[in-house]
Coordinates of C-alpha atoms in Angstrom, one line a residue:
M199 CA 96.0 62.6 58.2
N200 CA 95.7 66.4 59.0
E201 CA 99.1 67.5 61.4
P202 CA 97.7 68.1 65.0
V203 CA 97.4 71.9 65.4
N204 CA 100.1 73.4 67.9
N205 CA 98.7 75.8 69.8
T206 CA 101.9 76.6 71.8
Y207 CA 102.0 80.1 72.8
I208 CA 105.1 82.1 71.8
K209 CA 105.7 85.1 74.4
G210 CA 105.1 88.4 72.9
L211 CA 108.4 89.5 73.5
E212 CA 110.0 86.5 71.9
R213 CA 107.9 87.4 68.6
S214 CA 108.8 91.4 68.4
S215 CA 112.6 90.2 69.0
M216 CA 112.4 88.1 66.5
W217 CA 110.3 90.2 64.3
W218 CA 112.8 92.9 64.4
M219 CA 115.9 90.9 64.2
I220 CA 114.4 89.0 60.6
D221 CA 112.4 91.8 58.8
V222 CA 112.3 94.8 60.3
A223 CA 116.2 95.9 61.3
P224 CA 117.2 94.0 57.6
A225 CA 114.4 96.6 56.2
L226 CA 115.5 100.1 58.1
Q227 CA 119.2 99.3 57.7
E228 CA 118.7 98.6 53.8
R229 CA 116.0 101.6 53.3
T230 CA 117.0 104.4 55.8
P231 CA 121.1 103.8 56.2
E232 CA 121.2 107.8 57.4
L233 CA 118.7 106.9 60.4
Y234 CA 119.5 103.5 61.3
P235 CA 122.5 104.6 63.6
Y236 CA 120.2 107.0 65.6
I237 CA 117.4 105.0 66.5
A238 CA 116.5 102.6 68.9
A239 CA 114.1 99.8 69.2
G240 CA 112.3 97.2 71.3
L241 CA 109.1 96.0 73.1
V242 CA 108.6 98.6 76.1
G243 CA 106.2 100.1 78.4
D244 CA 102.8 98.8 78.6
G245 CA 101.2 95.6 78.3
S246 CA 101.3 92.3 79.5
D247 CA 103.7 91.5 77.0
C248 CA 106.2 94.3 78.0
F249 CA 106.4 92.5 81.4
G250 CA 106.2 88.7 79.8
F251 CA 103.2 88.1 81.4
D252 CA 101.2 87.9 78.3
D253 CA 99.6 84.0 77.5
D254 CA 96.7 82.5 75.6
I255 CA 94.2 84.6 77.6
S256 CA 96.2 87.4 75.9
R257 CA 94.8 86.7 72.7
D258 CA 91.4 88.2 72.8
H259 CA 93.1 91.6 73.2
D260 CA 96.0 93.3 71.7
A261 CA 97.5 90.1 71.2
D262 CA 99.5 92.0 67.3
T263 CA 103.5 91.7 67.5
R264 CA 104.4 94.6 68.5
V265 CA 108.5 96.2 67.8
K266 CA 108.5 100.2 69.3
I267 CA 110.8 102.6 67.7
W268 CA 112.3 105.7 69.5
I269 CA 113.8 108.3 67.8
P270 CA 115.7 111.5 69.3
I271 CA 114.5 114.8 68.7
G272 CA 116.4 116.4 65.5
I273 CA 116.3 113.8 63.1
G274 CA 113.2 115.0 61.3
G275 CA 110.4 114.3 63.4
E276 CA 107.2 113.4 61.7
A277 CA 109.8 113.1 58.2
A278 CA 111.6 110.4 60.0
E279 CA 108.8 108.9 61.3
Y280 CA 107.1 108.4 58.0
R281 CA 110.7 107.1 55.9
I282 CA 110.7 104.5 58.8
R283 CA 106.9 103.2 58.5
T284 CA 107.9 103.5 54.2
A285 CA 110.8 101.2 55.1
I286 CA 109.1 98.7 56.8
G287 CA 105.7 98.7 55.1
M288 CA 102.4 97.1 55.8
S289 CA 103.3 94.3 57.2
T290 CA 100.7 91.4 59.0
K291 CA 103.5 90.3 60.9
G292 CA 102.6 92.8 63.7
V293 CA 103.0 96.8 64.2
V294 CA 105.4 98.9 64.4
S295 CA 105.0 102.4 66.7
V296 CA 107.6 105.1 66.3
E297 CA 107.8 107.5 69.3
E298 CA 110.7 110.6 70.2
I299 CA 112.6 109.2 73.2
P300 CA 111.6 112.4 75.3
H301 CA 108.3 112.0 74.4
F302 CA 108.1 108.3 76.1
Y303 CA 109.7 109.0 78.7
R304 CA 107.5 112.1 79.6
R305 CA 104.5 110.2 79.2
Y306 CA 105.7 107.4 82.2
T307 CA 107.9 110.3 84.0
G308 CA 106.5 113.4 83.6
L309 CA 110.0 114.5 83.2
D310 CA 111.7 115.5 79.9
F311 CA 114.6 114.9 81.9
S312 CA 115.5 112.2 84.4
P313 CA 114.9 112.2 87.9
S314 CA 117.5 113.5 90.8
T315 CA 115.4 115.1 93.5
W316 CA 113.5 113.3 95.5
R317 CA 110.5 115.4 95.1
E318 CA 110.8 114.3 91.5
W319 CA 111.4 110.8 92.3
F320 CA 108.1 110.9 94.6
A321 CA 106.2 112.5 91.7
I322 CA 106.5 109.4 89.3
P323 CA 104.4 106.3 89.9
Q324 CA 105.6 103.2 91.3
H325 CA 104.0 101.2 88.5
N326 CA 105.0 103.8 85.8
L327 CA 108.9 103.3 86.7
A328 CA 108.2 99.4 86.2
A329 CA 106.4 100.4 82.5
A330 CA 109.6 102.9 81.6
T331 CA 112.1 99.9 82.4
N332 CA 110.7 96.5 81.3
G333 CA 110.7 94.6 78.5
D334 CA 114.0 94.6 76.3
V335 CA 115.9 97.4 74.4
F336 CA 117.3 95.2 71.0
Y337 CA 118.8 97.7 69.4
D338 CA 120.2 101.1 70.7
A339 CA 123.8 102.1 68.7
S340 CA 124.0 106.0 70.0
G341 CA 123.1 104.7 73.5
R342 CA 120.6 107.8 73.9
F343 CA 117.4 105.5 74.8
T344 CA 119.2 103.8 77.0
Q345 CA 121.1 105.9 79.1
R346 CA 117.3 107.8 80.6
R347 CA 116.3 104.0 81.1
D348 CA 119.6 103.2 82.9
V349 CA 118.9 106.0 85.7
L350 CA 115.7 104.7 86.3
L351 CA 117.5 101.0 86.4
D352 CA 119.7 102.2 88.6
Y353 CA 117.1 102.5 91.6
Y354 CA 115.4 105.0 94.1
P355 CA 118.3 107.1 95.7
A356 CA 118.6 105.4 99.3
D357 CA 116.6 108.2 101.0
V358 CA 113.8 107.6 98.3
R359 CA 113.8 103.9 99.3
L360 CA 113.6 104.4 102.9
K361 CA 110.7 107.0 103.3
L362 CA 108.9 104.4 101.0
L363 CA 109.5 101.3 103.0
E364 CA 108.9 103.3 106.4
G365 CA 105.4 103.8 104.4
A366 CA 104.8 100.1 103.7
T367 CA 105.9 98.8 107.0
L368 CA 104.1 101.2 109.2
Q369 CA 101.0 100.2 107.2
M370 CA 101.4 96.8 107.3
G371 CA 101.9 96.5 111.0
Q372 CA 99.2 98.7 111.4
A373 CA 96.2 97.3 109.1
G374 CA 97.8 93.3 109.3
Q375 CA 99.7 92.7 112.4
Y376 CA 97.3 95.4 114.7
N377 CA 93.5 95.8 113.1
Y378 CA 92.8 92.8 111.4
S379 CA 92.7 90.8 114.0
R380 CA 90.7 93.3 116.3
C381 CA 88.3 93.7 113.9
L382 CA 87.9 89.7 113.8
K383 CA 86.8 89.9 117.2
R384 CA 84.2 92.2 116.4
N385 CA 83.2 90.2 113.8
E386 CA 83.9 93.1 112.0
I387 CA 84.3 90.9 109.0
V388 CA 83.9 94.5 106.3
A389 CA 86.9 95.9 107.9
A390 CA 88.4 92.8 108.2
S391 CA 88.6 92.6 104.7
M392 CA 89.9 96.0 103.6
A393 CA 92.7 95.7 106.6
K394 CA 93.8 92.3 104.6
N395 CA 93.9 93.9 101.6
I396 CA 95.6 96.8 102.9
F397 CA 98.8 94.7 104.1
I398 CA 98.4 92.6 101.1
K399 CA 99.1 95.6 99.0
N400 CA 101.8 97.1 101.5
A401 CA 103.4 93.6 101.8
L402 CA 104.0 93.8 98.1
R403 CA 105.7 97.5 98.2
A404 CA 107.8 96.0 100.5
I405 CA 109.2 93.4 99.1
F406 CA 109.3 95.3 95.5
L407 CA 111.7 98.1 97.7
L408 CA 113.8 94.9 99.0
N409 CA 114.5 93.7 96.0
K410 CA 115.1 97.1 94.5
R411 CA 112.8 96.8 91.9
Y412 CA 109.6 98.5 90.7
M413 CA 106.2 97.4 91.5
P414 CA 104.0 97.0 88.8
F415 CA 100.3 97.4 88.0
Y416 CA 98.2 95.4 91.2
K417 CA 97.3 93.0 88.2
W418 CA 101.0 92.1 87.8
A419 CA 102.2 92.9 91.5
H420 CA 102.0 89.5 92.8
R421 CA 102.6 87.2 89.7
A422 CA 106.3 89.5 89.1
A423 CA 106.6 89.1 93.1
R424 CA 107.0 85.3 92.7
E425 CA 110.3 86.3 90.1
L426 CA 112.1 88.1 92.6
P427 CA 115.8 86.7 94.4
I428 CA 114.7 87.7 98.1
L429 CA 111.4 86.7 99.4
G430 CA 109.6 86.1 96.0
E431 CA 108.3 82.8 96.0
E432 CA 107.9 82.5 99.9
A433 CA 105.8 86.1 100.1
A434 CA 103.5 84.8 96.6
V435 CA 102.8 81.6 98.3
L436 CA 101.9 83.7 101.8
L437 CA 99.7 86.1 100.2
D438 CA 97.5 83.3 98.2
R439 CA 97.1 81.8 101.1
I440 CA 96.2 85.2 103.1
A441 CA 94.0 86.2 100.4
T442 CA 91.8 83.4 100.5
E443 CA 92.2 82.2 104.5
Q444 CA 88.8 83.4 106.3
D445 CA 91.4 84.1 109.0
A446 CA 94.8 84.4 108.1
T447 CA 96.4 86.4 111.5
E448 CA 99.3 83.4 111.3
D449 CA 99.9 83.8 107.8
I450 CA 100.3 87.6 108.2
E451 CA 102.6 87.1 111.2
I452 CA 104.9 85.0 109.6
L453 CA 104.9 87.2 106.2
S454 CA 105.6 90.6 108.7
Q455 CA 108.7 88.7 110.4
A456 CA 109.6 87.7 107.1
V457 CA 110.2 91.0 106.2
I458 CA 111.8 92.1 109.8
D459 CA 114.2 89.3 109.3
E460 CA 115.4 90.9 105.2
L461 CA 115.7 94.4 107.2
H462 CA 118.2 92.7 110.0
R463 CA 120.0 90.9 106.5
Q464 CA 119.9 94.3 104.6
Q465 CA 121.1 96.3 107.9
L466 CA 117.8 98.5 107.7
S467 CA 116.9 97.9 111.2
S468 CA 118.4 96.5 113.9
S469 CA 115.5 96.5 116.6
S470 CA 114.3 92.8 118.1
A471 CA 110.8 94.0 117.8
D472 CA 108.3 91.7 116.1
F473 CA 106.1 94.4 115.2
L474 CA 107.0 96.5 111.5
V475 CA 105.7 99.8 113.4
D476 CA 108.4 99.5 115.4
H477 CA 110.6 99.5 112.3
A478 CA 109.6 101.9 110.7
R479 CA 110.5 104.1 113.0
I480 CA 113.7 103.0 112.5
L481 CA 113.6 103.4 108.8
R482 CA 112.7 106.6 108.8
E483 CA 115.4 107.8 111.2
Q484 CA 118.0 106.5 108.6
I485 CA 116.9 109.5 106.5
I486 CA 119.9 111.9 106.0
E487 CA 117.3 114.6 104.3
P488 CA 115.5 116.6 106.3
E489 CA 112.0 117.4 104.8
L490 CA 111.6 113.7 103.2
R491 CA 112.2 112.3 106.5
K492 CA 108.6 114.4 107.9
E493 CA 107.1 113.4 104.7
N494 CA 103.8 112.0 106.1
P495 CA 104.3 107.9 105.5
W496 CA 100.7 107.1 105.7
K497 CA 99.8 108.9 101.9
L498 CA 102.6 107.0 100.6

C-alpha cells in the first residue's frame, strides 16, 4: 500500500533556519574557520518567505529554501564570497547568497550609514524599512549586521512618527469620513471607490504607526496588520468589510473612532472631536523640528 503524501507546507523561514543549523553553519565552521567569526547569516529582505507569509501558492515562484550570508567590508570581498560558496558547495537543498553588509543596507535605505536626520528617514520608503528588518538573523558573532538592523528596529524618531501620523489621519478623515459619503450621495461611484481606497491605505498606515511597526509592500499590508497587537485584528476585520461593502460609511466611522481612541490612549491627542482631520492638526502641533512641522502632510 502506498503511503499518503504529506502536502503540509513548511514555511521558508523555518526551512532556512533548519538548513543553516544542520548543513550550512557546520560547513562554514569546518572549511572557512577564519571567516566564520565575521559573517552574519539569516533570511531578511524581499520575498514573502522573509515575512513568514509564504504558503502553498508561493510554490509557483521563488520557492527555494534560502540562506543569506552577509560579510563586512575588508575581509576579502569577492574572494571571501567565492570561498564561502565553495565551502557550502552545490546543494540541492537551497540557495545561498553572499553580500557585503553595507551593500545590503544601501539597497534598502539608500545610505552608507544608519539614518539619523528626519530628512534621511523620510527618504526611505516604509516598505523598504519593513523589508530590511523582517525575517530572522540566525548568526552574527561580530554584531555588525545586527547593529545596523537594531537602529532601524528602534523605529522612527518621535517627530517623524508624528508627521507620518499627521498625514495618515488627515487623509483618512478627508477621503473616508468626508468625501466618501458625499461621492455616494452624488452617485459618483468611481470617485467613491477612490476615496475608499485612500482611506484603506491610510488606515493601514496609521495602524502600523500606532504599533511602531513598518508597513510592508501593499500586497502584504493587510495580512501583516492582522498580527499587530494594537487594533490589528479589529482593523483587519473592518477593512475586509469596508473593501467589499457598497456603502461602507458606518464601518469607516467605526474604524476612524477606533484610531481616535488609540490616539487618546497613547496621549497623542486630547481632542474630543470625532473628525480625524482635527486630530491631525494636534499631531502637527507636537512636532518639535520647525522645518518638519511645515512639511506638506498631503504628500506623505
